Coordinates of C-alpha atoms and ligand atoms in Angstrom, one line a residue:
M161 CA 21.6 -9.3 -12.3
T162 CA 19.6 -8.0 -9.5
D163 CA 22.1 -5.0 -8.9
R164 CA 22.1 -4.2 -12.6
T165 CA 18.2 -4.1 -13.0
A166 CA 18.1 -2.2 -9.8
A167 CA 20.4 0.4 -11.4
D168 CA 18.4 0.3 -14.4
L169 CA 15.4 1.9 -12.5
D170 CA 17.6 4.8 -11.4
D171 CA 18.8 5.4 -15.1
P172 CA 16.5 8.0 -16.6
T173 CA 16.8 6.5 -20.1
T174 CA 15.4 3.2 -18.9
D175 CA 11.6 2.7 -19.2
P176 CA 10.6 1.6 -15.6
F177 CA 7.7 -0.5 -17.3
D178 CA 10.3 -2.7 -18.8
V179 CA 11.9 -3.3 -15.6
A180 CA 8.4 -4.0 -14.1
A181 CA 7.9 -6.5 -17.1
R182 CA 11.1 -8.4 -16.3
A183 CA 10.2 -8.5 -12.6
A184 CA 6.8 -10.0 -13.7
A185 CA 8.6 -12.6 -15.8
V186 CA 10.7 -13.5 -12.8
I187 CA 7.7 -13.9 -10.7
A188 CA 5.9 -16.1 -13.1
E189 CA 9.0 -18.2 -13.5
R190 CA 9.6 -18.5 -9.6
T191 CA 6.1 -19.1 -8.8
G192 CA 4.8 -21.1 -11.6
V193 CA 1.8 -18.8 -11.6
A194 CA 1.5 -17.4 -15.2
R195 CA -1.0 -14.8 -14.3
H196 CA -1.9 -13.1 -11.1
D197 CA -5.4 -11.8 -10.5
L198 CA -4.9 -9.2 -7.8
A199 CA -2.3 -7.8 -5.6
L200 CA -1.7 -6.6 -2.0
V201 CA 0.8 -4.2 -0.5
L202 CA 1.2 -4.8 3.2
G203 CA 2.0 -1.5 5.4
S204 CA 2.9 -1.3 8.9
G205 CA 0.5 -3.2 11.2
W206 CA -0.6 -5.5 8.4
D207 CA 2.3 -8.0 8.4
G208 CA 0.2 -11.1 9.5
A209 CA -3.0 -9.8 7.5
A210 CA -2.6 -11.8 4.4
D211 CA -2.0 -15.0 6.2
R212 CA -5.6 -16.1 6.0
L213 CA -6.1 -15.5 2.3
G214 CA -5.3 -19.0 1.2
E215 CA -2.6 -21.2 0.4
V216 CA 1.0 -19.8 -0.3
V217 CA 2.1 -21.3 -3.5
A218 CA 5.5 -19.7 -3.5
E219 CA 7.5 -17.1 -1.6
I220 CA 10.4 -15.2 -3.0
P221 CA 13.0 -12.9 -1.3
S222 CA 11.7 -9.6 -3.0
A223 CA 15.6 -8.6 -3.4
E224 CA 15.8 -11.4 -6.0
I225 CA 13.2 -9.8 -8.3
P226 CA 14.2 -7.1 -10.8
G227 CA 14.1 -3.5 -9.6
F228 CA 13.1 -4.4 -5.9
S229 CA 15.5 -3.0 -3.2
A230 CA 17.9 -5.0 -1.4
P231 CA 17.1 -5.2 2.4
A232 CA 18.5 -2.3 4.4
V233 CA 19.5 -4.7 7.1
A234 CA 21.0 -8.2 5.9
G235 CA 18.8 -11.0 6.6
H236 CA 15.7 -8.6 7.3
G237 CA 14.6 -8.8 3.6
T238 CA 10.8 -9.1 2.9
T239 CA 9.4 -11.6 0.5
T240 CA 6.8 -11.6 -2.3
R241 CA 4.4 -14.4 -2.1
S242 CA 1.9 -16.0 -4.4
I243 CA -1.3 -17.1 -2.8
R244 CA -4.0 -19.1 -4.2
L245 CA -7.2 -17.4 -2.7
A246 CA -9.1 -20.1 -0.6
G247 CA -11.8 -22.0 -2.7
T248 CA -10.8 -20.4 -5.9
D249 CA -8.3 -20.8 -8.8
R250 CA -7.3 -17.1 -8.5
H251 CA -3.9 -15.9 -7.3
A252 CA -3.0 -12.9 -5.2
L253 CA 0.5 -11.4 -5.4
V254 CA 1.4 -10.2 -1.8
L255 CA 4.2 -7.6 -1.5
G256 CA 5.6 -8.0 1.9
S257 CA 6.7 -4.3 2.4
R258 CA 7.1 -1.2 0.3
T259 CA 9.9 1.4 -0.5
H260 CA 9.0 4.6 1.0
L261 CA 9.8 8.1 -0.6
Y262 CA 11.7 9.2 2.4
E263 CA 14.2 6.4 1.8
G264 CA 15.4 8.9 -1.0
K265 CA 15.5 6.1 -3.7
G266 CA 13.4 7.8 -6.2
V267 CA 9.8 7.7 -7.0
R268 CA 10.3 5.0 -9.6
R269 CA 11.3 2.6 -6.7
V270 CA 8.3 3.7 -4.6
V271 CA 5.9 2.5 -7.3
H272 CA 7.9 -0.4 -8.7
G273 CA 5.8 -3.2 -6.9
V274 CA 2.5 -1.5 -8.2
R275 CA 3.8 -1.7 -11.6
T276 CA 5.1 -5.1 -11.4
A277 CA 1.7 -6.2 -9.9
A278 CA 0.0 -4.8 -13.0
A279 CA 2.6 -6.6 -15.3
T280 CA 1.7 -9.9 -13.6
G281 CA -1.9 -9.4 -14.9
A282 CA -3.4 -8.0 -11.6
R283 CA -6.6 -6.0 -12.3
A284 CA -7.0 -4.7 -8.9
I285 CA -4.6 -3.8 -5.9
V286 CA -5.3 -3.4 -2.2
L287 CA -2.9 -0.8 -0.5
T288 CA -2.8 -1.0 3.2
N289 CA -0.7 1.2 5.5
G290 CA -0.6 2.3 9.2
C291 CA -1.2 6.0 9.7
G292 CA -2.2 8.7 12.1
G293 CA -5.7 9.7 12.7
L294 CA -7.4 13.1 12.9
Q295 CA -10.8 12.1 14.2
P296 CA -10.8 11.9 17.8
D297 CA -13.1 9.0 18.0
W298 CA -11.0 6.9 15.8
A299 CA -9.1 4.8 18.5
P300 CA -5.9 3.2 17.6
G301 CA -6.5 -0.1 15.8
Q302 CA -9.4 1.3 13.8
P303 CA -9.3 0.3 10.1
V304 CA -10.5 3.1 7.6
L305 CA -11.1 3.0 4.0
I306 CA -9.4 5.8 2.0
R307 CA -11.9 7.7 0.0
D308 CA -9.6 10.3 -1.5
H309 CA -6.2 11.8 -0.9
L310 CA -4.1 14.8 -0.7
N311 CA -0.5 14.2 -2.2
L312 CA 1.4 16.7 -0.3
T313 CA 4.8 15.2 -1.5
A314 CA 5.1 17.7 -4.4
T315 CA 6.0 14.7 -6.7
S316 CA 4.3 12.3 -9.0
P317 CA 5.1 8.8 -10.1
L318 CA 4.3 9.6 -13.6
E319 CA 6.8 11.2 -16.1
G320 CA 6.1 13.5 -18.9
A321 CA 2.8 14.7 -20.3
T322 CA 0.9 11.7 -18.6
F323 CA -2.5 13.3 -17.7
V324 CA -4.4 10.7 -15.7
D325 CA -7.8 11.3 -14.3
L326 CA -8.2 10.6 -10.5
T327 CA -11.7 11.4 -10.0
D328 CA -12.5 7.8 -8.8
L329 CA -9.1 6.9 -7.7
Y330 CA -10.2 4.8 -4.8
A331 CA -12.8 3.0 -6.7
Q332 CA -16.3 3.2 -5.3
R333 CA -17.0 -0.3 -6.4
L334 CA -14.3 -1.6 -4.1
R335 CA -15.4 0.5 -1.3
D336 CA -18.8 -1.0 -1.7
V337 CA -17.4 -4.4 -1.6
A338 CA -15.6 -3.6 1.7
H339 CA -18.7 -2.2 3.2
E340 CA -20.6 -5.4 2.3
V341 CA -18.2 -7.1 4.5
D342 CA -18.3 -4.5 7.3
A343 CA -20.8 -1.7 6.9
T344 CA -19.3 0.2 9.9
L345 CA -16.1 0.8 8.2
P346 CA -15.4 4.6 8.3
E347 CA -14.0 6.4 5.3
G348 CA -11.3 9.3 5.3
V349 CA -9.2 11.4 3.2
Y350 CA -5.4 10.5 3.4
A351 CA -2.7 13.0 3.2
Q352 CA 0.7 11.8 2.4
F353 CA 3.5 13.7 3.8
R354 CA 7.1 13.0 2.8
G355 CA 8.4 12.0 6.3
P356 CA 10.3 10.4 7.8
H357 CA 9.6 12.7 10.7
Y358 CA 6.0 12.9 11.9
E359 CA 4.0 16.1 11.6
T360 CA 4.1 18.9 14.0
P361 CA 0.7 19.7 15.7
A362 CA 0.4 22.8 13.3
E363 CA 0.9 20.6 10.2
V364 CA -1.7 18.0 11.5
R365 CA -4.2 21.2 12.0
M366 CA -3.3 22.3 8.4
A367 CA -3.9 18.9 7.0
G368 CA -7.4 18.9 9.0
V369 CA -8.2 22.3 7.3
L370 CA -7.4 20.9 4.0
G371 CA -9.8 18.0 4.4
A372 CA -7.6 15.2 5.8
D373 CA -8.6 12.6 8.3
L374 CA -5.5 10.5 8.2
V375 CA -1.7 11.3 7.9
G376 CA 1.0 8.9 6.6
M377 CA 4.0 8.5 4.5
S378 CA 2.9 6.1 1.7
T379 CA 0.0 5.1 -0.6
T380 CA -0.9 8.1 -2.6
L381 CA 2.1 7.8 -5.1
E382 CA 1.4 4.1 -5.5
A383 CA -2.3 4.6 -6.0
I384 CA -1.7 7.1 -8.8
A385 CA 0.8 4.7 -10.5
A386 CA -2.0 1.8 -9.9
R387 CA -4.6 3.8 -11.7
H388 CA -2.3 4.8 -14.6
A389 CA -1.3 1.2 -15.1
G390 CA -4.9 0.4 -15.2
L391 CA -5.5 -1.2 -11.8
E392 CA -8.7 -0.8 -9.7
V393 CA -7.6 0.6 -6.3
L394 CA -8.7 -0.1 -2.7
A395 CA -6.8 1.3 0.1
I396 CA -7.3 0.6 3.8
S397 CA -5.4 2.4 6.6
L398 CA -5.0 1.1 10.1
V399 CA -5.0 4.1 12.5
T400 CA -2.2 3.2 14.8
N401 CA -2.1 6.4 16.5
Q402 CA -3.7 9.7 16.9
A403 CA -1.9 12.3 14.9
A404 CA 0.3 14.8 16.7
G405 CA -1.7 17.4 18.9
I406 CA -5.1 15.4 18.4
S407 CA -5.0 13.6 21.8
P408 CA -4.0 15.5 24.8
V409 CA -2.0 12.5 26.0
P410 CA 1.4 12.1 24.2
L411 CA 1.8 9.2 21.8
S412 CA 2.8 6.1 23.7
H413 CA 4.6 3.6 21.5
E414 CA 3.6 0.7 23.7
E415 CA -0.1 1.6 23.2
V416 CA 0.4 1.9 19.4
I417 CA 2.1 -1.5 19.2
E418 CA -0.6 -2.9 21.5
A419 CA -3.4 -1.5 19.3
G420 CA -1.9 -2.9 16.4
R421 CA -1.6 -6.3 17.9
E422 CA -5.1 -6.2 19.0
A423 CA -6.3 -5.2 15.5
G424 CA -4.4 -8.0 14.0
P425 CA -7.2 -10.7 13.9
R426 CA -9.9 -8.3 13.0
I427 CA -8.0 -6.7 10.1
S428 CA -6.8 -10.3 9.0
A429 CA -10.4 -11.5 8.7
L430 CA -11.4 -8.2 7.3
L431 CA -8.9 -8.4 4.4
A432 CA -9.8 -12.2 3.7
E433 CA -13.4 -11.4 3.3
I434 CA -12.9 -8.3 1.0
V435 CA -10.3 -10.0 -1.2
G436 CA -12.4 -13.0 -1.4
R437 CA -15.3 -10.7 -3.0
I438 CA -13.2 -8.6 -5.2
Ligands
LIG841 I1 2.1 4.1 11.9 O1 1.0 10.0 12.9 C1 2.0 6.1 11.4 N1 2.7 6.6 10.2 N2 3.0 10.8 8.6 N3 2.0 10.5 10.6 C2 2.5 10.1 9.5 N4 2.9 8.7 9.3 C3 2.7 8.0 10.2 C4 1.9 8.2 11.5 C5 1.8 9.6 11.7 N5 1.5 7.1 12.2

């Protein structure tokens, strides 16, 4: 069944929203939670960041949910969790990973988690990612609110004549909520490249000239699909490295890992406080 429904998403005659509705029905059945209130997508560096949100009500291998991709490596699949937010009767759907455009599985797969979140009843979604930073004063480990984006993927998750206004895509209301928690959080414009290679220094300079502060390989297509599905969007990047050519020192993988580890407790607390106020 999982295989068939995954194939359905790739079939152009299938409505991806039907697959999302089936996925939401499976989530409701497996979690016993009829309706989720908000959703989170955890990007690189954010793995443990949802652990403080509240009590895990249920955890499902994502590959068992219609339309979600099977894990690339057996036994290394991610899970979808239902978490009851501490001190409330509200539930968050936590998507443990995402499908990236560079995997070549198609844009429908990239945004299926977001559409599923909307189908479970969520009204808002928090998209997180790890990315490269263009501002020299943003050290690795710096969280940054996405204020706006440049979609440099040359594609869209929307099909046909679907004209969606993106003026307030990264909702000012939710950025205000985040700033109530931490007034020092900087904001930036995120440029999504297709990847999977990192940018050349010339491409990073180009992105800077175009107005980007952050470069990454996710989030913008999901944000567009989320807005189209009626979700309010908050997106938070973790700058895990300075983008190519920004620092005179070449990237050190160890430094990046260490920065992520060091940022762990801070971004977990940040996320829990923000989610509690949404
Ligand atoms: I972590 O420097 C991470 N992801 N495109 N560029 C792009 N994606 C990234 C980067 C980066 N760092």
